Short mmCIF file of C-alpha atoms in Angstrom, two decimals:
data_model
loop_
_atom_site.label_atom_id
_atom_site.label_comp_id
_atom_site.label_asym_id
_atom_site.label_seq_id
_atom_site.Cartn_x
_atom_site.Cartn_y
_atom_site.Cartn_z
CA MET A 1 -102.46 7.20 12.39
CA ALA A 2 -99.32 8.83 10.97
CA ARG A 3 -96.84 10.26 13.44
CA LEU A 4 -96.72 14.05 13.60
CA PRO A 5 -93.69 15.77 12.01
CA VAL A 6 -90.88 16.73 14.36
CA GLY A 7 -91.51 20.45 13.88
CA ILE A 8 -95.20 20.15 14.76
CA ARG A 9 -94.42 18.00 17.79
CA PHE A 10 -92.04 20.70 18.95
CA ILE A 11 -94.70 23.39 18.55
CA VAL A 12 -97.43 21.48 20.41
CA SER A 13 -95.03 20.56 23.22
CA PHE A 14 -95.40 24.13 24.50
CA SER A 15 -98.58 25.39 26.04
CA ARG A 16 -100.50 28.41 24.86
CA ASP A 17 -99.27 30.35 27.90
CA GLN A 18 -95.64 29.52 27.13
CA TRP A 19 -95.93 30.69 23.54
CA TYR A 20 -97.46 33.99 24.60
CA ARG A 21 -94.78 34.42 27.27
CA ALA A 22 -92.02 33.81 24.73
CA PHE A 23 -93.67 36.27 22.35
CA ILE A 24 -93.77 39.04 24.98
CA PHE A 25 -90.16 38.30 25.95
CA ILE A 26 -88.99 38.73 22.35
CA LEU A 27 -91.23 41.73 21.63
CA THR A 28 -90.16 43.75 24.69
CA PHE A 29 -86.55 42.80 23.95
CA LEU A 30 -86.81 44.27 20.46
CA LEU A 31 -88.73 47.34 21.61
CA TYR A 32 -86.12 48.43 24.11
CA ALA A 33 -83.22 47.41 21.88
CA SER A 34 -84.56 49.95 19.38
CA PHE A 35 -84.43 52.67 22.05
CA HIS A 36 -80.74 51.97 22.64
CA LEU A 37 -80.17 51.72 18.91
CA SER A 38 -81.27 55.36 18.63
CA ARG A 39 -78.97 56.52 21.48
CA LYS A 40 -75.77 55.21 19.96
CA PRO A 41 -75.37 57.39 16.83
CA ILE A 42 -74.23 60.49 18.73
CA SER A 43 -71.16 58.64 20.03
CA ILE A 44 -70.32 57.35 16.55
CA VAL A 45 -70.74 60.73 14.86
CA LYS A 46 -68.60 62.65 17.37
CA GLY A 47 -65.42 61.81 15.48
CA GLU A 48 -66.98 63.20 12.31
CA LEU A 49 -68.42 66.36 13.83
CA HIS A 50 -64.90 67.40 14.78
CA ARG A 51 -61.99 66.38 12.55
CA TYR A 52 -58.45 67.75 12.83
CA CYS A 53 -57.23 69.72 9.82
CA ALA A 54 -54.32 71.90 8.78
CA ALA A 55 -54.03 74.40 6.00
CA VAL A 56 -51.67 73.26 3.24
CA ASN A 57 -52.24 76.00 0.72
CA GLU A 58 -54.67 78.89 0.71
CA GLY A 59 -58.16 77.51 0.19
CA GLU A 60 -56.96 73.90 0.50
CA VAL A 61 -57.45 71.65 3.52
CA GLU A 62 -55.71 68.44 4.38
CA PHE A 63 -56.83 65.83 6.90
CA ASN A 64 -54.17 65.14 9.53
CA SER A 65 -53.65 62.36 12.05
CA GLN A 66 -55.91 62.12 15.07
CA ASN A 67 -52.98 62.95 17.34
CA GLN A 68 -52.83 66.56 16.16
CA LYS A 69 -54.06 69.05 18.72
CA ALA A 70 -57.25 71.00 18.27
CA GLY A 71 -55.31 74.22 18.66
CA ASP A 72 -53.65 73.54 15.28
CA VAL A 73 -56.95 73.85 13.43
CA PRO A 74 -56.93 76.95 11.23
CA PRO A 75 -59.27 79.69 12.46
CA HIS A 76 -60.99 80.25 9.13
CA GLN A 77 -62.94 77.21 7.95
CA ARG A 78 -66.14 76.97 6.06
CA PRO A 79 -68.87 76.03 8.55
CA ASP A 80 -70.49 73.33 6.46
CA ASN A 81 -70.07 69.73 5.45
CA GLU A 82 -68.12 70.56 2.29
CA THR A 83 -64.84 70.52 4.18
CA ASP A 84 -63.09 67.71 6.02
CA CYS A 85 -62.61 69.86 9.10
CA GLY A 86 -65.77 69.09 11.04
CA TRP A 87 -69.21 70.54 11.43
CA ALA A 88 -69.77 73.94 13.00
CA PRO A 89 -70.15 74.67 15.85
CA PHE A 90 -68.22 71.51 16.77
CA ASP A 91 -65.15 72.53 14.77
CA ARG A 92 -63.99 74.85 17.56
CA ASP A 93 -61.25 74.26 20.09
CA ASN A 94 -63.81 73.60 22.85
CA TYR A 95 -65.51 70.85 20.84
CA GLN A 96 -65.15 68.31 23.67
CA GLN A 97 -67.12 70.53 26.02
CA LEU A 98 -69.78 71.10 23.35
CA LEU A 99 -70.12 67.40 22.64
CA GLY A 100 -70.23 66.71 26.36
CA ALA A 101 -73.03 69.27 26.67
CA LEU A 102 -75.05 67.35 24.06
CA ASP A 103 -74.71 64.17 26.11
CA TYR A 104 -75.57 66.02 29.31
CA SER A 105 -78.65 67.61 27.73
CA PHE A 106 -80.06 64.23 26.73
CA LEU A 107 -79.16 62.41 29.93
CA CYS A 108 -80.16 65.17 32.34
CA ALA A 109 -83.57 65.40 30.67
CA TYR A 110 -83.79 61.61 30.82
CA ALA A 111 -82.97 61.56 34.54
CA ILE A 112 -85.52 64.25 35.42
CA GLY A 113 -88.18 62.79 33.16
CA MET A 114 -87.74 59.28 34.55
CA TYR A 115 -89.14 60.28 37.95
CA LEU A 116 -92.25 61.66 36.27
CA SER A 117 -92.51 58.83 33.77
CA GLY A 118 -93.11 56.16 36.39
CA ILE A 119 -95.96 58.14 37.92
CA ILE A 120 -97.55 58.79 34.53
CA GLY A 121 -96.97 55.21 33.43
CA GLU A 122 -99.01 53.91 36.38
CA ARG A 123 -102.07 55.81 35.16
CA LEU A 124 -101.98 55.05 31.44
CA PRO A 125 -102.19 51.82 29.43
CA ILE A 126 -98.64 50.64 28.81
CA ARG A 127 -99.26 49.96 25.13
CA TYR A 128 -100.42 53.52 24.38
CA TYR A 129 -97.79 55.14 26.57
CA LEU A 130 -94.93 53.15 25.04
CA THR A 131 -96.20 53.65 21.48
CA PHE A 132 -96.29 57.42 21.95
CA GLY A 133 -92.77 57.43 23.38
CA MET A 134 -91.34 55.39 20.52
CA LEU A 135 -92.96 57.48 17.80
CA ALA A 136 -91.80 60.71 19.45
CA SER A 137 -88.29 59.35 20.02
CA GLY A 138 -88.03 58.28 16.39
CA ALA A 139 -89.09 61.74 15.26
CA PHE A 140 -86.54 63.62 17.39
CA THR A 141 -83.71 61.19 16.64
CA ALA A 142 -84.30 61.78 12.94
CA LEU A 143 -84.62 65.53 13.54
CA PHE A 144 -81.03 65.66 14.81
CA GLY A 145 -79.88 64.08 11.53
CA LEU A 146 -81.91 66.55 9.50
CA GLY A 147 -79.48 69.20 10.72
CA TYR A 148 -77.03 67.73 8.20
CA PHE A 149 -79.39 67.91 5.24
CA TYR A 150 -80.66 71.42 6.07
CA ASN A 151 -77.17 72.70 6.90
CA ILE A 152 -78.06 73.71 10.47
CA HIS A 153 -75.16 74.96 12.60
CA SER A 154 -77.02 76.26 15.64
CA PHE A 155 -75.80 74.66 18.84
CA GLY A 156 -79.17 75.42 20.44
CA PHE A 157 -80.98 73.34 17.80
CA TYR A 158 -78.99 70.22 18.66
CA VAL A 159 -79.29 70.81 22.41
CA VAL A 160 -83.08 71.24 22.31
CA THR A 161 -83.43 68.15 20.13
CA GLN A 162 -81.44 66.13 22.64
CA ILE A 163 -83.46 67.44 25.60
CA VAL A 164 -86.83 66.56 24.09
CA ASN A 165 -85.55 63.17 22.93
CA GLY A 166 -84.30 62.45 26.44
CA LEU A 167 -87.71 63.26 27.90
CA VAL A 168 -89.74 61.06 25.55
CA GLN A 169 -87.35 58.12 25.88
CA THR A 170 -88.25 57.85 29.58
CA THR A 171 -91.45 56.14 28.50
CA GLY A 172 -89.50 53.03 27.56
CA TRP A 173 -87.86 51.48 30.60
CA PRO A 174 -90.71 51.55 33.17
CA SER A 175 -93.09 50.24 30.52
CA VAL A 176 -91.09 47.24 29.32
CA VAL A 177 -89.96 46.19 32.83
CA THR A 178 -93.53 46.37 34.11
CA CYS A 179 -94.84 44.40 31.16
CA LEU A 180 -92.18 41.70 31.46
CA SER A 181 -92.69 41.38 35.22
CA ASN A 182 -96.42 40.98 34.65
CA TRP A 183 -95.73 37.97 32.44
CA PHE A 184 -92.96 36.26 34.40
CA GLY A 185 -93.00 35.06 37.97
CA LYS A 186 -90.07 35.25 40.36
CA GLY A 187 -88.50 31.91 39.55
CA ARG A 188 -85.09 32.24 37.84
CA ARG A 189 -85.65 35.99 37.53
CA GLY A 190 -81.91 36.78 37.51
CA LEU A 191 -81.23 34.46 34.55
CA ILE A 192 -84.34 35.44 32.59
CA MET A 193 -83.80 39.16 33.01
CA GLY A 194 -80.06 38.79 32.52
CA VAL A 195 -80.70 37.31 29.08
CA TRP A 196 -83.47 39.82 28.39
CA ASN A 197 -81.33 42.78 29.44
CA SER A 198 -78.87 41.99 26.66
CA HIS A 199 -81.22 44.14 24.55
CA THR A 200 -79.14 47.07 25.79
CA SER A 201 -75.96 45.69 24.26
CA VAL A 202 -77.70 44.38 21.15
CA GLY A 203 -79.23 47.81 20.57
CA ASN A 204 -75.86 49.49 21.08
CA ILE A 205 -74.18 47.12 18.64
CA LEU A 206 -76.82 47.59 15.96
CA GLY A 207 -76.81 51.35 16.52
CA SER A 208 -73.03 51.44 16.13
CA LEU A 209 -73.08 49.42 12.91
CA ILE A 210 -75.97 51.36 11.36
CA ALA A 211 -74.59 54.77 12.31
CA GLY A 212 -71.07 53.73 11.31
CA TYR A 213 -72.20 52.73 7.83
CA TRP A 214 -73.06 56.33 6.93
CA VAL A 215 -70.91 58.34 9.34
CA SER A 216 -68.10 59.13 6.90
CA THR A 217 -70.29 59.82 3.88
CA CYS A 218 -73.57 61.27 5.16
CA TRP A 219 -73.76 61.43 8.95
CA GLY A 220 -77.33 62.71 8.85
CA LEU A 221 -78.49 59.22 7.87
CA SER A 222 -76.76 57.89 10.98
CA PHE A 223 -79.66 59.48 12.88
CA VAL A 224 -82.49 59.35 10.34
CA VAL A 225 -82.32 55.57 9.83
CA PRO A 226 -82.29 54.66 13.56
CA GLY A 227 -85.09 57.17 14.11
CA ALA A 228 -87.19 55.45 11.44
CA ILE A 229 -86.51 52.07 13.06
CA VAL A 230 -87.67 53.28 16.50
CA ALA A 231 -90.84 54.77 15.02
CA ALA A 232 -91.56 51.55 13.11
CA MET A 233 -91.16 49.53 16.30
CA GLY A 234 -93.61 51.92 17.96
CA ILE A 235 -96.21 50.87 15.43
CA VAL A 236 -95.38 47.20 16.14
CA CYS A 237 -95.87 47.93 19.85
CA PHE A 238 -99.31 49.41 19.22
CA LEU A 239 -100.38 46.42 17.15
CA PHE A 240 -99.04 43.54 19.23
CA LEU A 241 -98.08 44.38 22.84
CA ILE A 242 -100.17 42.62 25.52
CA GLU A 243 -99.76 44.39 28.84
CA HIS A 244 -100.88 41.64 31.21
CA PRO A 245 -101.51 37.89 30.84
CA ARG A 246 -104.99 38.28 32.31
CA ASP A 247 -105.94 40.29 29.21
CA ILE A 248 -105.98 37.02 27.24
CA ALA A 249 -106.68 34.64 30.14
CA CYS A 250 -103.09 33.47 30.56
CA SER A 251 -101.12 32.65 33.68
CA SER A 252 -98.08 34.71 34.69
CA THR A 253 -96.49 31.91 36.75
CA LEU A 254 -93.49 30.21 35.19
CA THR A 255 -93.54 27.05 37.26
CA ALA A 256 -95.82 25.60 39.87
CA HIS A 257 -94.57 23.70 42.88
CA SER A 258 -96.43 21.05 44.78
CA LYS A 259 -98.51 22.06 47.77
CA GLY A 260 -96.31 19.99 50.04
CA TYR A 261 -93.23 21.81 48.78
CA GLU A 262 -94.90 25.14 49.38
CA ASN A 263 -95.87 24.17 52.93
CA GLY A 264 -92.30 23.09 53.53
CA MET A 265 -91.07 26.51 52.41
CA HIS A 266 -93.71 28.49 54.29
CA ARG A 267 -91.52 29.31 57.30
CA LEU A 268 -88.63 30.46 55.08
CA ARG A 269 -90.99 32.65 53.07
CA LEU A 270 -92.18 34.31 56.25
CA GLN A 271 -88.59 34.93 57.35
CA LYS A 272 -87.80 36.39 53.97
CA HIS A 273 -90.92 38.56 54.06
CA VAL A 274 -90.08 40.02 57.47
CA LEU A 275 -86.46 40.71 56.55
CA MET A 276 -87.36 42.30 53.23
CA GLU A 277 -90.02 44.47 54.89
CA LYS A 278 -87.41 45.68 57.35
CA ASN A 279 -84.76 46.39 54.74
CA LYS A 280 -86.83 47.48 51.76
CA PRO A 281 -86.55 51.30 52.06
CA LEU A 282 -82.78 51.28 52.63
CA GLY A 283 -82.38 48.59 50.00
CA VAL A 284 -84.05 50.77 47.41
CA ILE A 285 -81.96 53.76 48.39
CA GLU A 286 -78.68 51.88 48.41
CA PHE A 287 -79.26 50.09 45.13
CA SER A 288 -80.36 53.39 43.59
CA LEU A 289 -77.18 55.17 44.70
CA CYS A 290 -75.06 52.22 43.59
CA LEU A 291 -76.72 52.41 40.18
CA LEU A 292 -75.99 56.13 40.01
CA PHE A 293 -72.25 55.43 39.93
CA ALA A 294 -72.48 52.17 37.96
CA LYS A 295 -74.51 53.87 35.24
CA LEU A 296 -72.07 56.80 35.25
CA VAL A 297 -69.35 54.38 34.16
CA SER A 298 -71.51 52.53 31.64
CA TYR A 299 -72.82 55.63 29.89
CA THR A 300 -69.39 57.24 29.76
CA PHE A 301 -68.32 54.26 27.68
CA LEU A 302 -71.54 54.43 25.67
CA PHE A 303 -71.00 58.05 24.60
CA TRP A 304 -67.20 58.41 24.54
CA LEU A 305 -65.67 55.01 23.75
CA PRO A 306 -65.58 55.43 19.93
CA LEU A 307 -63.81 58.79 20.25
CA TYR A 308 -61.32 57.29 22.72
CA ILE A 309 -60.56 54.44 20.30
CA THR A 310 -60.15 56.96 17.49
CA ASN A 311 -57.57 58.89 19.48
CA VAL A 312 -55.67 55.92 20.92
CA ASP A 313 -55.68 53.46 18.01
CA HIS A 314 -55.78 56.09 15.24
CA LEU A 315 -58.83 54.64 13.49
CA ASP A 316 -61.46 56.53 11.52
CA ALA A 317 -64.95 57.06 12.92
CA GLN A 318 -66.49 54.04 11.20
CA LYS A 319 -63.85 51.53 12.30
CA ALA A 320 -63.78 52.95 15.83
CA GLY A 321 -67.55 52.57 16.04
CA GLU A 322 -67.38 48.96 14.88
CA LEU A 323 -64.61 48.16 17.35
CA SER A 324 -66.54 49.74 20.22
CA THR A 325 -69.29 47.13 19.80
CA LEU A 326 -66.98 44.62 21.51
CA PHE A 327 -67.64 46.43 24.79
CA ASP A 328 -71.33 45.66 24.32
CA VAL A 329 -70.58 42.05 23.37
CA GLY A 330 -68.82 41.74 26.71
CA GLY A 331 -71.82 43.42 28.32
CA ILE A 332 -74.14 40.67 27.04
CA PHE A 333 -72.10 37.99 28.78
CA GLY A 334 -71.68 40.14 31.88
CA GLY A 335 -75.42 40.67 32.32
CA ILE A 336 -76.23 36.99 31.87
CA LEU A 337 -73.38 35.94 34.18
CA ALA A 338 -74.56 38.34 36.90
CA GLY A 339 -78.09 36.95 36.66
CA VAL A 340 -76.97 33.32 36.84
CA ILE A 341 -74.63 33.90 39.80
CA SER A 342 -77.18 35.94 41.74
CA ASP A 343 -79.85 33.26 41.19
CA ARG A 344 -77.50 30.48 42.25
CA LEU A 345 -76.13 32.25 45.32
CA GLU A 346 -79.40 34.09 46.02
CA LYS A 347 -77.35 37.20 46.76
CA ARG A 348 -77.98 40.18 44.46
CA ALA A 349 -75.87 42.75 46.32
CA SER A 350 -72.89 40.43 46.74
CA THR A 351 -72.88 39.59 43.04
CA CYS A 352 -72.89 43.27 42.11
CA GLY A 353 -70.19 44.00 44.69
CA LEU A 354 -67.84 41.32 43.37
CA MET A 355 -68.11 42.58 39.79
CA LEU A 356 -67.60 46.19 40.89
CA LEU A 357 -64.54 45.15 42.89
CA LEU A 358 -63.02 43.54 39.80
CA ALA A 359 -64.09 46.35 37.46
CA ALA A 360 -61.99 49.12 39.02
CA PRO A 361 -58.55 47.49 38.49
CA THR A 362 -59.69 46.25 35.09
CA LEU A 363 -60.36 49.82 33.99
CA TYR A 364 -56.87 50.83 35.09
CA ILE A 365 -55.37 47.96 33.08
CA PHE A 366 -57.54 48.98 30.13
CA SER A 367 -56.22 52.55 30.21
CA THR A 368 -52.66 51.23 30.29
CA ILE A 369 -52.48 48.39 27.79
CA SER A 370 -55.06 49.63 25.28
CA LYS A 371 -52.31 51.94 24.01
CA MET A 372 -50.13 48.94 23.19
CA GLY A 373 -52.05 47.87 20.12
CA LEU A 374 -55.33 46.71 18.65
CA GLU A 375 -55.18 43.19 20.11
CA ALA A 376 -54.87 44.50 23.67
CA THR A 377 -57.76 46.90 23.08
CA ILE A 378 -60.02 44.07 21.87
CA ALA A 379 -59.30 41.89 24.91
CA MET A 380 -59.86 44.68 27.40
CA LEU A 381 -63.05 45.85 25.67
CA LEU A 382 -64.61 42.42 26.17
CA LEU A 383 -63.51 42.07 29.79
CA SER A 384 -64.38 45.64 30.77
CA GLY A 385 -67.77 45.37 29.09
CA ALA A 386 -68.65 42.28 31.13
CA LEU A 387 -67.61 43.72 34.49
CA VAL A 388 -69.04 47.21 33.93
CA SER A 389 -72.37 46.08 32.50
CA GLY A 390 -73.02 43.17 34.86
CA PRO A 391 -73.99 45.17 38.00
CA TYR A 392 -75.81 47.78 35.93
CA ALA A 393 -77.87 45.09 34.21
CA LEU A 394 -78.68 43.21 37.41
CA ILE A 395 -79.86 46.28 39.34
CA THR A 396 -82.02 47.69 36.55
CA THR A 397 -83.77 44.37 35.92
CA ALA A 398 -83.89 41.63 38.57
CA VAL A 399 -83.29 43.87 41.58
CA SER A 400 -85.84 46.46 40.42
CA ALA A 401 -88.39 43.72 39.75
CA ASP A 402 -87.74 42.09 43.14
CA LEU A 403 -88.41 45.37 44.94
CA GLY A 404 -91.23 46.48 42.64
CA THR A 405 -93.22 43.26 43.06
CA HIS A 406 -92.74 43.07 46.81
CA LYS A 407 -95.75 41.95 48.87
CA SER A 408 -95.95 45.33 50.57
CA LEU A 409 -97.30 46.68 47.28
CA LYS A 410 -100.35 44.42 47.79
CA GLY A 411 -100.40 43.09 44.26
CA ASN A 412 -100.38 46.49 42.59
CA SER A 413 -98.33 45.58 39.53
CA HIS A 414 -98.59 49.10 38.18
CA ALA A 415 -96.55 50.34 41.17
CA LEU A 416 -93.59 48.51 39.65
CA ALA A 417 -93.37 51.29 37.07
CA THR A 418 -92.79 53.83 39.85
CA VAL A 419 -90.25 51.69 41.72
CA THR A 420 -88.37 50.99 38.51
CA ALA A 421 -88.45 54.67 37.55
CA ILE A 422 -87.07 55.73 40.95
CA ILE A 423 -84.13 53.31 40.74
CA ASP A 424 -83.35 53.95 37.08
CA GLY A 425 -84.02 57.67 37.44
CA THR A 426 -81.41 57.93 40.19
CA GLY A 427 -79.03 55.92 38.03
CA SER A 428 -79.70 58.28 35.15
CA VAL A 429 -78.33 61.17 37.21
CA GLY A 430 -74.99 59.37 37.08
CA ALA A 431 -75.51 58.66 33.40
CA ALA A 432 -75.83 62.40 32.85
CA LEU A 433 -72.77 63.28 34.93
CA GLY A 434 -70.41 60.69 33.45
CA PRO A 435 -70.27 61.89 29.83
CA LEU A 436 -70.24 65.51 31.01
CA LEU A 437 -67.23 64.86 33.25
CA ALA A 438 -65.55 62.94 30.44
CA GLY A 439 -65.94 65.96 28.18
CA LEU A 440 -64.39 68.22 30.81
CA LEU A 441 -61.53 65.87 31.75
CA SER A 442 -60.53 64.45 28.36
CA PRO A 443 -58.69 67.61 27.17
CA SER A 444 -56.25 67.10 30.06
CA GLY A 445 -55.68 63.47 29.11
CA TRP A 446 -57.68 60.25 28.87
CA ASN A 447 -55.99 58.88 32.00
CA ASN A 448 -57.94 61.39 34.08
CA VAL A 449 -61.19 60.06 32.60
CA PHE A 450 -60.28 56.53 33.64
CA TYR A 451 -59.36 57.69 37.17
CA MET A 452 -62.81 59.24 37.40
CA LEU A 453 -64.41 55.96 36.27
CA MET A 454 -62.42 53.93 38.81
CA PHE A 455 -63.47 56.31 41.58
CA ALA A 456 -67.10 55.93 40.50
CA ASP A 457 -66.86 52.13 40.66
CA ALA A 458 -65.42 52.38 44.17
CA CYS A 459 -68.33 54.62 45.23
CA ALA A 460 -70.85 52.18 43.75
CA LEU A 461 -69.30 49.36 45.78
CA LEU A 462 -69.30 51.49 48.93
CA PHE A 463 -73.08 51.95 48.84
CA LEU A 464 -73.59 48.17 48.78
CA ILE A 465 -71.37 47.38 51.76
CA ARG A 466 -74.22 47.17 54.28
CA LEU A 467 -76.36 44.96 52.04
CA ILE A 468 -73.40 42.71 51.21
CA HIS A 469 -72.59 42.33 54.90
CA LYS A 470 -76.20 41.42 55.67
CA GLU A 471 -76.32 38.85 52.86
CA LEU A 472 -73.08 37.21 53.93
CA SER A 473 -73.91 37.19 57.63
CA CYS A 474 -77.41 35.69 57.30
CA PRO A 475 -78.37 32.15 56.23
CA ARG A 476 -78.77 31.75 52.51
CA SER A 477 -82.36 30.60 52.69
CA ALA A 478 -83.38 33.51 54.89
CA MET A 479 -81.72 36.31 52.97
CA GLY A 480 -81.97 34.94 49.44
CA ASN A 481 -83.94 37.00 46.99
CA GLN A 482 -85.07 34.01 44.99
CA VAL A 483 -86.56 31.47 47.40
CA PRO A 484 -88.95 29.61 45.08
CA PHE A 485 -92.66 30.07 45.75
CA LYS A 486 -95.87 30.05 43.88
CA GLU A 487 -97.32 33.37 42.82
CA GLN A 488 -100.48 34.24 44.71
#
């Protein structure tokens, strides 16, 4: 009998369960990456919505350097896209506050809606709920871009579009985290979800590149194209998403340990169970409040970094958007690193605390040396992205899943949607405040924005102090989040 080809041997070396698990991992990765892809265009387009101009001759407008103050913009400009002076109503002197209000509208609606989304998500099939959210999000993302083609200059139009889009996007996170947790056991959860959570950065990078391609020529397409992508992925979700492994008679356990090994770990599991039962409510609260400030920092970068690069390095909107993707590249490595370290040390809070401790001085260095040239900006974008995104990624994935699949929930996997929504919803309050504060503080200087971010990192670390102390003062095996055991 002829020997099977190498490729076929590779395929058959994996079980049916493993192939399905890999498929769900990739599918949920792409689904949520598309959500973040649709959130990025607003940060890329900001530099185009308001451009600094000066009158040269009557009826003639000349584009000036990005260092020129907004107060130098002539008072009489045509409020349409035929000039190089911005897009009304964002061509006014208070454009930073208006742009900040757009961010706040989306993120505030997202924060409020997240608390409701988890409750609704428990009662509806994930596949239908997520499909609806993606189709609606695609429609409202594209609707914002249609303001360009239909020459809409109503501030209310853009605010309402952002609010509704923020509400429908809350369907995404509880759904994908619940689905992934259904398919994967607790073994190596930090690493698996650290890799999986890179969808956030991948979506931001793709969103920056797609939006940046059209931002200087037709910024409406910077929203229409991502909106079409999200809607298309919603159709893919409807056709292919499998909510739970039992739906196709698969197992959700990654690895099985021998019975003898399990008996040997029984006492440690009981210790862990008692300690987690005792600390669970405060753990949820503290991680939620930590995420509030960690997400404040992350989303300030998400919505304002391209404009900051434009002002500091004097680049146009497209190049600034492309350069800002390095922050997300750093975020990919930061999320994976946080997962690996927390799995190895079995200390989630301590891992987050260490990265937050390093992030605050790094942000100060970033604000100082990023003005020294492009090379310094690139290096600090990568480092800052890793340290800022690491704790945020770990809390929203592995920590949320640890708490949401706790034994006290008595096997109710749907309750994970509510737990995840509570943690991420609290974090989203910070995500709403960060960009708003950046819009208010940036007119007085970017240094004030960075001071605000450093203060937020310090607050995030402060809320973890009790949990860090408990992790460090207790034996590793007793306090570890990832003591291996077989799923029941």
